[in-house]
Coordinates of C-alpha atoms in Angstrom, one line a residue:
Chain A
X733 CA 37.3 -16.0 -4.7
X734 CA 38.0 -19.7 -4.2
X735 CA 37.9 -20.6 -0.6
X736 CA 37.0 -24.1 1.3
X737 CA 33.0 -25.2 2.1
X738 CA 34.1 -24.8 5.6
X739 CA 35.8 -21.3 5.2
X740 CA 32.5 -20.2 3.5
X741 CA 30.1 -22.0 5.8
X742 CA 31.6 -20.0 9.2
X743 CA 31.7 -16.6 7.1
X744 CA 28.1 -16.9 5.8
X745 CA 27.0 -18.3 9.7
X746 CA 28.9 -14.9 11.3
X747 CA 27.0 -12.9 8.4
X748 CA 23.7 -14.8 9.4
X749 CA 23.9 -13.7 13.2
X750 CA 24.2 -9.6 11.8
X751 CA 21.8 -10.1 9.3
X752 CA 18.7 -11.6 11.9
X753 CA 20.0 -9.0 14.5
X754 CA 19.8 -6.1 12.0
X755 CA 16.3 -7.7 10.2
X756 CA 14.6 -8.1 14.0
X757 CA 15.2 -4.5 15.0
X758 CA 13.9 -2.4 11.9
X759 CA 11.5 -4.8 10.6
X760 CA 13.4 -5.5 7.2
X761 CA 14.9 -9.1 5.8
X762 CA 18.4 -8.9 6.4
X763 CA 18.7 -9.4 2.6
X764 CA 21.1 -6.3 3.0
X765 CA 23.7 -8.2 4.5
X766 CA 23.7 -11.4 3.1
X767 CA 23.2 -10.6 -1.0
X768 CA 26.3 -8.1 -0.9
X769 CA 28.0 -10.8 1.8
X770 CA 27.7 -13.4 -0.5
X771 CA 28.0 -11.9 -4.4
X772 CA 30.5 -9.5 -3.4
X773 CA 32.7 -11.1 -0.8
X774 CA 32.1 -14.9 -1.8
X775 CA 31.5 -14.7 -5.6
X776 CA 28.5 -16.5 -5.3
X777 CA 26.0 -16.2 -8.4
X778 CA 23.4 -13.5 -7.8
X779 CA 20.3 -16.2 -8.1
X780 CA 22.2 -18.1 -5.2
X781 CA 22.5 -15.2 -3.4
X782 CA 18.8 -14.2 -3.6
X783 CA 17.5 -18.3 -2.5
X784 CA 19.6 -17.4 0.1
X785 CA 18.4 -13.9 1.1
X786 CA 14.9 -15.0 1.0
X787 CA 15.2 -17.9 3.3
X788 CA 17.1 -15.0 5.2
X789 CA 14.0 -13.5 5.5
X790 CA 12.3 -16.2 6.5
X791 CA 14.3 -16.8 9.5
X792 CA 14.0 -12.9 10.5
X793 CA 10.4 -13.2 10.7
X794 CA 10.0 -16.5 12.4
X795 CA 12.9 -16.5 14.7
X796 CA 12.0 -12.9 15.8
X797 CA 7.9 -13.8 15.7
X798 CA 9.2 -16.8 18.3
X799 CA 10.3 -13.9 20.8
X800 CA 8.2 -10.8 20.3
X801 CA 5.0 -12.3 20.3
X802 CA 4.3 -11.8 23.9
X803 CA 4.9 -8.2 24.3
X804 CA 2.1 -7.2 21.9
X805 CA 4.5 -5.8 19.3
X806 CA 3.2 -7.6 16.2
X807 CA -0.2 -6.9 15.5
X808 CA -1.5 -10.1 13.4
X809 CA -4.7 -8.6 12.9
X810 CA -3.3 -5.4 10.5
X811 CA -0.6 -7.6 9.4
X812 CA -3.2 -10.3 8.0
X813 CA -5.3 -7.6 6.5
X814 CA -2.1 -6.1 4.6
X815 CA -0.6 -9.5 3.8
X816 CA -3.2 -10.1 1.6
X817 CA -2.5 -7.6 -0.8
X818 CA 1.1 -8.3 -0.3
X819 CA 1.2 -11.8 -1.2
X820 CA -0.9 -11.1 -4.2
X821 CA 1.4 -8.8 -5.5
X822 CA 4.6 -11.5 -4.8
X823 CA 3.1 -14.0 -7.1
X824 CA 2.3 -11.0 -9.8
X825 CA 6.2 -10.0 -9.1
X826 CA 7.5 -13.8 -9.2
X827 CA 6.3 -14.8 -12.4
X828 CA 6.8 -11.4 -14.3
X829 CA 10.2 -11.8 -12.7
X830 CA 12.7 -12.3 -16.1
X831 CA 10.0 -11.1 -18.1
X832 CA 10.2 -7.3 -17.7
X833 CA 13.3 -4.8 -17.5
X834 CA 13.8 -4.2 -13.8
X835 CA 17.0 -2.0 -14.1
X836 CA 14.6 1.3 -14.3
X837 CA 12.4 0.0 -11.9
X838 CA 15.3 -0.9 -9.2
X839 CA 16.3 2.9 -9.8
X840 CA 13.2 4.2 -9.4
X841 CA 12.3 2.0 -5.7
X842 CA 15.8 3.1 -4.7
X843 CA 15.1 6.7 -5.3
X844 CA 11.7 6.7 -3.4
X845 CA 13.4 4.6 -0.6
X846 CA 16.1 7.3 -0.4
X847 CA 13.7 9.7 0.1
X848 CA 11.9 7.7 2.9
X849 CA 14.9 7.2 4.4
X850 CA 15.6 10.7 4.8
X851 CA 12.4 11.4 6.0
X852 CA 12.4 8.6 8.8
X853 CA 15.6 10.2 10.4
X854 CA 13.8 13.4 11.1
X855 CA 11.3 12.5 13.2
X856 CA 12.3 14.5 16.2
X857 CA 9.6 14.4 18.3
X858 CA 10.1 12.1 21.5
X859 CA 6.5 10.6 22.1
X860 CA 5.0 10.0 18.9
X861 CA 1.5 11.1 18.2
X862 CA -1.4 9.3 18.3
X863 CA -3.4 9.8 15.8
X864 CA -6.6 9.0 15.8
X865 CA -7.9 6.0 14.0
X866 CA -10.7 5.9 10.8
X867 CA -13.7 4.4 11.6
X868 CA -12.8 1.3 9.5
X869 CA -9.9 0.5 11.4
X870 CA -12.2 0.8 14.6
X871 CA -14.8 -1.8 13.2
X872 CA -12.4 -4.1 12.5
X873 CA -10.6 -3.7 15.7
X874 CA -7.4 -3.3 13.9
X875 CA -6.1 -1.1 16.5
X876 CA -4.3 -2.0 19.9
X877 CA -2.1 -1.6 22.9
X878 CA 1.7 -2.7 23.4
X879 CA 4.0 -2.2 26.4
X880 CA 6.5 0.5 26.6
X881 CA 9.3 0.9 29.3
X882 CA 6.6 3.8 30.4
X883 CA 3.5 1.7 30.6
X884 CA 1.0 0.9 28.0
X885 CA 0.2 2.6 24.9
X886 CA -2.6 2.4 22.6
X887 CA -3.0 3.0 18.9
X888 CA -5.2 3.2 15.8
X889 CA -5.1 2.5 12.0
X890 CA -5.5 4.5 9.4
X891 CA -5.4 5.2 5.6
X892 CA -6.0 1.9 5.0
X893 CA -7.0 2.3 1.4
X894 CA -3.6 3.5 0.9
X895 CA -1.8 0.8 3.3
X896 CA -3.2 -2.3 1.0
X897 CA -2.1 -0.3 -1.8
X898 CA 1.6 -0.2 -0.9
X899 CA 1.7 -3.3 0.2
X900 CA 0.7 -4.7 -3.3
X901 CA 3.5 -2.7 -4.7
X902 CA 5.6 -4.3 -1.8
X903 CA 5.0 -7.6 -2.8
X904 CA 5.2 -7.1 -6.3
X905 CA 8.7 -5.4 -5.7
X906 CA 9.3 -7.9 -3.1
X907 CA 8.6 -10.9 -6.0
X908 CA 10.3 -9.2 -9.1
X909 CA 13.7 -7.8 -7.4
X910 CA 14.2 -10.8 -5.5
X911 CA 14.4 -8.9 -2.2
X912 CA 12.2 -8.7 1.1
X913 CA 10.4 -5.6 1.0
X914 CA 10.3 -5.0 4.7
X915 CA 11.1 -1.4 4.0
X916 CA 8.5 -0.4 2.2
X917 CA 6.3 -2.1 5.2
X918 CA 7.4 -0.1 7.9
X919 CA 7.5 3.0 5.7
X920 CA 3.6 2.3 4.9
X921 CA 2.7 1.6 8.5
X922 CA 5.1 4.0 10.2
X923 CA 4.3 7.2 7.9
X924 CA 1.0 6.4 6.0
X925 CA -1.3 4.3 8.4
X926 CA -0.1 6.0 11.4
X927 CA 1.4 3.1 13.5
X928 CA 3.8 3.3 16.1
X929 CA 6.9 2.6 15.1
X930 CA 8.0 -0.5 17.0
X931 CA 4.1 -1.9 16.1
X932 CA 5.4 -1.1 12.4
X933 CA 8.9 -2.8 12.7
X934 CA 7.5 -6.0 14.6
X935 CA 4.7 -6.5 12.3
X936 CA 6.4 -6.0 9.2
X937 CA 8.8 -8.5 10.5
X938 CA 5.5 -11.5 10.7
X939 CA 4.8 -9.9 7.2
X940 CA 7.7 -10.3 5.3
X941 CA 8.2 -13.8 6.4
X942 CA 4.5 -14.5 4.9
X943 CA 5.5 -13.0 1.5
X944 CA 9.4 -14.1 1.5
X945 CA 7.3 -18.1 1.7
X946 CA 5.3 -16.9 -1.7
X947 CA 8.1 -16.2 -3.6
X948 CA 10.3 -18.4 -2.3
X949 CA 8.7 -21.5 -3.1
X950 CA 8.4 -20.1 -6.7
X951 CA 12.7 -19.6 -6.5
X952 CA 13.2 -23.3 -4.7
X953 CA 11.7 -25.3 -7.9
X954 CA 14.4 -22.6 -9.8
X955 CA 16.9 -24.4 -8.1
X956 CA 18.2 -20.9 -6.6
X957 CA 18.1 -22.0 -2.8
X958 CA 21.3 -24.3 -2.4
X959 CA 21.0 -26.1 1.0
X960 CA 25.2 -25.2 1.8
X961 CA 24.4 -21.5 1.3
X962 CA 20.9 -21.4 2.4
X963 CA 22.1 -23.8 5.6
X964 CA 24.7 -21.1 7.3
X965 CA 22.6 -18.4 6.4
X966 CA 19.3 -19.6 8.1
X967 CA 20.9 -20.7 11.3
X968 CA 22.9 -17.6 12.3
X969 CA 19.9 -15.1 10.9
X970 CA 17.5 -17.5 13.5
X971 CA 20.3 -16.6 16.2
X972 CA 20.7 -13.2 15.3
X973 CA 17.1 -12.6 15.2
X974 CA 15.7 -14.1 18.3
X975 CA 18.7 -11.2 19.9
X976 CA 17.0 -8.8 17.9
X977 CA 13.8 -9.4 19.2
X978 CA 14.6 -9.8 22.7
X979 CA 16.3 -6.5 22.8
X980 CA 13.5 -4.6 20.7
X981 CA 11.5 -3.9 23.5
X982 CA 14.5 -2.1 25.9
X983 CA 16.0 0.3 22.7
X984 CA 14.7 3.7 22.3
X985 CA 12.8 4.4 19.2
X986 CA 15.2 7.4 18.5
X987 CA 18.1 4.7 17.9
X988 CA 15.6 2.6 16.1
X989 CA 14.8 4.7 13.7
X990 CA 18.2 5.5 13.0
X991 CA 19.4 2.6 12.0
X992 CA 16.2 2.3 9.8
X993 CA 17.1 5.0 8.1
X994 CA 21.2 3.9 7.7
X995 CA 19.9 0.5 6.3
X996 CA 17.4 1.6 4.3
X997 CA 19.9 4.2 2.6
X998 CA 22.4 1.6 2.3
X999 CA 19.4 -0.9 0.4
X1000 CA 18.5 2.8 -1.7
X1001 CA 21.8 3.0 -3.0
X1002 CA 22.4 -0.6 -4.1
X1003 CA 19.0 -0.3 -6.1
X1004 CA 20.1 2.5 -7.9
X1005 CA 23.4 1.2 -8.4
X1006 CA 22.1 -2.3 -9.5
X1007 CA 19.4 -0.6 -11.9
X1008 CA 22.0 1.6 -13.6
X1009 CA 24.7 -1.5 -14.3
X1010 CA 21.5 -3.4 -15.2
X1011 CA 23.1 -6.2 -13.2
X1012 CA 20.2 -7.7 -11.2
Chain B
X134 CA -8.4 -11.7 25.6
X135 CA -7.9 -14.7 27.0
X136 CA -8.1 -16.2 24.0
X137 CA -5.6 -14.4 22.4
X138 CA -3.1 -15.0 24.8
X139 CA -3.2 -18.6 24.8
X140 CA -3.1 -18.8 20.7
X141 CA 0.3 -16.5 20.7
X142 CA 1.4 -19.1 23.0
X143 CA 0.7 -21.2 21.1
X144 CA 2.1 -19.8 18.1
X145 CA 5.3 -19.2 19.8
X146 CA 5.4 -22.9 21.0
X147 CA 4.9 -24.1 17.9
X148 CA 7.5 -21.7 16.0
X149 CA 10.3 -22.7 18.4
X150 CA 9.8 -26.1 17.9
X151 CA 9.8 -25.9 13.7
X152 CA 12.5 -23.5 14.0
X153 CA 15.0 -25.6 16.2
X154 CA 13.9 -28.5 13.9
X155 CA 15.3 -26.7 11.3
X156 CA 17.9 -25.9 13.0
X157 CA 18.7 -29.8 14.3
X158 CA 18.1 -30.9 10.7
X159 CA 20.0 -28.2 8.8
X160 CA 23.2 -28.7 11.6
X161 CA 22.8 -32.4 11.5
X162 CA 23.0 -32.7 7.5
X163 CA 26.3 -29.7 7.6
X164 CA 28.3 -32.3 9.8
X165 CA 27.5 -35.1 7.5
X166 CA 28.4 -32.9 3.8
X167 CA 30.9 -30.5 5.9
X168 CA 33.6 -33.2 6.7
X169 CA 33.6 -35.3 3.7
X170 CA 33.2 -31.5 1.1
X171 CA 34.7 -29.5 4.0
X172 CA 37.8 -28.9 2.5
X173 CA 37.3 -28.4 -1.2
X174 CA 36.7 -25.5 -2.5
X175 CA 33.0 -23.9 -3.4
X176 CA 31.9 -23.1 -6.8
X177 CA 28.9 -21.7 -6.5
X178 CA 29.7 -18.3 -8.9
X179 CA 28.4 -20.5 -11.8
X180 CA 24.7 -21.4 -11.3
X181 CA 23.7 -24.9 -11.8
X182 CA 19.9 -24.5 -12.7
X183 CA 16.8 -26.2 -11.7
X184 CA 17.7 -29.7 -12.1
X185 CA 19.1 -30.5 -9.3
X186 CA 18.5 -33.1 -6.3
X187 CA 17.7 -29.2 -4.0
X188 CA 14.9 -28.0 -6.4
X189 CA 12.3 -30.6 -5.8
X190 CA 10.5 -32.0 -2.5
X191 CA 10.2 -35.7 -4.4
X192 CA 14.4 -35.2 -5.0
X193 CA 14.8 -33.8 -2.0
X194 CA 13.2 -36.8 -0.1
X195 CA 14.3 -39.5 -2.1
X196 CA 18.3 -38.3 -1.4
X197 CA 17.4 -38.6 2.2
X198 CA 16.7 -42.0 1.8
X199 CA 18.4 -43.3 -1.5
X200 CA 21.6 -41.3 -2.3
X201 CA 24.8 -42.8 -2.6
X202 CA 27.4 -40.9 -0.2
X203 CA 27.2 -39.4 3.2
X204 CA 27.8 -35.9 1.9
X205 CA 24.6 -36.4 -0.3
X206 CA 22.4 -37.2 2.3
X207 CA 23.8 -35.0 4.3
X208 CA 22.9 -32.3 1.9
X209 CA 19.5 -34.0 1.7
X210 CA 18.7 -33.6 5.2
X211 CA 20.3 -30.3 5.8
X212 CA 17.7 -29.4 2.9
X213 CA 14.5 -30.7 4.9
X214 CA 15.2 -28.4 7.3
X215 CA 15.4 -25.8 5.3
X216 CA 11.7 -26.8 3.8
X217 CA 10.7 -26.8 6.8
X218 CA 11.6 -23.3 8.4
X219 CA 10.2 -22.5 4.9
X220 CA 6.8 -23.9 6.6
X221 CA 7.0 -21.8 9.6
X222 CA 5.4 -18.7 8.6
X223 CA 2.5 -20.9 6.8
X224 CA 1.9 -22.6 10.7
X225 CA 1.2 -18.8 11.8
X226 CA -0.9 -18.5 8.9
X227 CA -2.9 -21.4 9.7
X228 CA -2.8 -20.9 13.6
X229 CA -4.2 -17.2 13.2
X230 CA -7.0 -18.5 10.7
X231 CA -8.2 -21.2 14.0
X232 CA -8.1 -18.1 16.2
X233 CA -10.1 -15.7 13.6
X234 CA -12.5 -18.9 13.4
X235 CA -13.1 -19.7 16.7
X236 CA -13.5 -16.0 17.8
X237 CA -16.3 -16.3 15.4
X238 CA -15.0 -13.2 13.6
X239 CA -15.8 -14.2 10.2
X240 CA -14.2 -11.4 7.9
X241 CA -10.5 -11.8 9.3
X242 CA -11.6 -15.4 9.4
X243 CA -11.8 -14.9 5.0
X244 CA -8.7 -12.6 4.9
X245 CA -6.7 -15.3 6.6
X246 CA -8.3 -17.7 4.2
X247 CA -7.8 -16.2 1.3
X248 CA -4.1 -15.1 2.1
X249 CA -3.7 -19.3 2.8
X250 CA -5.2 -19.8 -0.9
X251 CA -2.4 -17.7 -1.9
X252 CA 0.2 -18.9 -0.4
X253 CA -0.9 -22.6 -1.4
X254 CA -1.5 -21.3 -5.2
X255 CA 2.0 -19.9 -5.3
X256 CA 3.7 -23.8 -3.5
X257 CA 1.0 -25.8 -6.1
X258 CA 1.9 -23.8 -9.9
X259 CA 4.7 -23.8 -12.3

């Protein structure tokens, strides 16, 4: 589709703004948005498109980290611990990126997103369980205490083992497909570690932004982040995002979860569909 | 912990400023490319590979300065800020490793470290 720089600048800006809001509330990039946005709509060539969804990510996680902050949402400490293994496993994922067939492999991460998706929906309790916390999460203080509309809560970590293990396969996803692997994240921390879910979304959002930098750098000397697409894209996600994060605290988790579970079937089913037409 | 507090202040401070320097920058360079390229039409379906003025800081820097058209420069500038939101999440990096240290808590003070070396190694190779 032929259309003017200006014409494709204001679409790709509006696109921005749902992206960030979208990427601050569950956690995940906002790569969602913007890769179909611009291959499908715009025409734009799918290495473009993924510069562009990383900085994307980038934006999510800083603009929102520039809001949420203060309310004790993002835990740095867990998020540091994780991010090691994730950032690890983006470099692995960056360089074998072109080297190895990722069409099965896009199948297969869509499949077990589809499933976590399914199971994130059900959670039908209203107050989520505490649960209590392994004694290595304790020692190093990994734990903590946010505010909720009903006062403060506290939590604790655990599974850890498990947690740095999904997050290497989170990176290394992350830096082979080309996409933010926020999902994964929140899955890990929500479901496996035992974090409450607005802890999970808010520090997977600092996280992703660590790991999108890893591979991103690797993409820019590519030559796949063009400044007119990459432009638009990180000024309306920044404006989307700090929304996002401002209205974070004040949605119920119910809601939250819901449109974690809509997004993250929607990213499910373009794996699988991407892995089977081998077109990534 | 008082501590704490002050560093996410600090953090946040310091993320607003880099973002809505991005932000200036990026806006700044669009009306300089947008009028003169405004109107023609995009072709980014075909990729144009990795040497370009976009895929190297040196490039990048030297367009600022050197490059013959408005548009150019414009693109040039609108490009610095995107290196530079591409910096924000390494400030956070850095800013939580000055916390860990001064907090005198020395194994989150290696993790943040060693998550720094990463990031570095992945900015630094081919």
């Amino acid at each position: 589709m032929l259309v003017s720089l200006l014409f494709f600048t204001g679409v790709v800006l509006l696109f921005g703004v749902a992206a960030g809001l979208v990427g601050a509330l569950t956690g995940l990039g906002g790569g969602i948005i913007i890769t179909p946005a611009l291959t499908l709509l715009l025409g734009v060539d799918i290495r473009y498109a993924i510069g562009a969804s990383l900085i994307s990510v980038i934006a999510t996680s800083s603009g929102a980290a520039a809001a949420y902050v203060r309310d004790g949402l993002s835990n740095v400490r867990i998020g540091m611990f994780l991010e090691v293994a994730t950032t690890v496993g983006a470099i692995c994922g960056a360089l074998l990126a072109g080297k190895i067939s990722t069409g099965l492999l896009a199948v297969i991460f869509g499949l077990v997103l589809l499933h976590s998706a399914w199971q994130a929906s059900h959670e039908l309790k209203r107050s989520e369980p505490v649960m209590a916390g392994s004694a290595l999460s304790r020692a190093l203080n990994l734990g903590g205490v946010f505010r909720t509309p009903e006062g403060e809560q506290s939590y604790e970590v655990s599974r850890e083992g498990t947690g740095l293990g999904l997050m290497y396969i989170a990176g290394l996803l992350s830096g082979l497909l080309g996409i933010g692997s926020g999902a994964l994240k929140v899955i890990a921390m929500d479901r496996v570690m035992g974090l409450p879910f607005k802890v999970s979304t808010a520090t997977s959002s600092f996280m992703i932004g660590v790991t999108a930098v890893a591979s991103a750098a690797i993409y820019f000397k590519r030559g796949y982040i063009h400044p007119e697409m990459a432009v638009p894209v990180m000024v309306g996600v920044l404006i989307g995002s700090m929304m996002g994060a401002r209205l974070l605290p004040r949605l119920p988790v119910r809601t939250l979860r819901r449109l974690f579970a809509v997004i993250v079937a929607i990213i499910a089913l373009q794996m699988i569909v991407k892995g089977v037409r081998g077109s990534l | 912990m008082k501590g704490t507090k002050s560093l996410e202040l600090l953090i946040s401070v310091t993320l607003r400023i880099g973002i809505l320097s991005s932000v200036s920058l990026g806006v700044f360079g669009a009306f300089l490319y947008l009028p003169t390229s405004g109107l023609s039409p995009v072709g980014f379906s075909s990729f144009a590979g990795s040497h370009v003025p976009y895929a190297s800081l040196s490039r990048v820097f030297h367009s600022v300065f050197y490059a013959p058209g408005l548009a150019e420069r414009g693109t040039a500038l609108a490009d610095v800020g995107i290196i530079l939101l591409m910096l924000t999440p390494m400030s956070r990096v850095l800013f939580s490793l000055v916390s860990f240290a001064r907090e005198r808590d020395l194994l989150f003070t290696v993790i943040t470290t060693v998550v720094l070396i990463a990031l570095g190694f992945s900015v630094l190779i081919h």
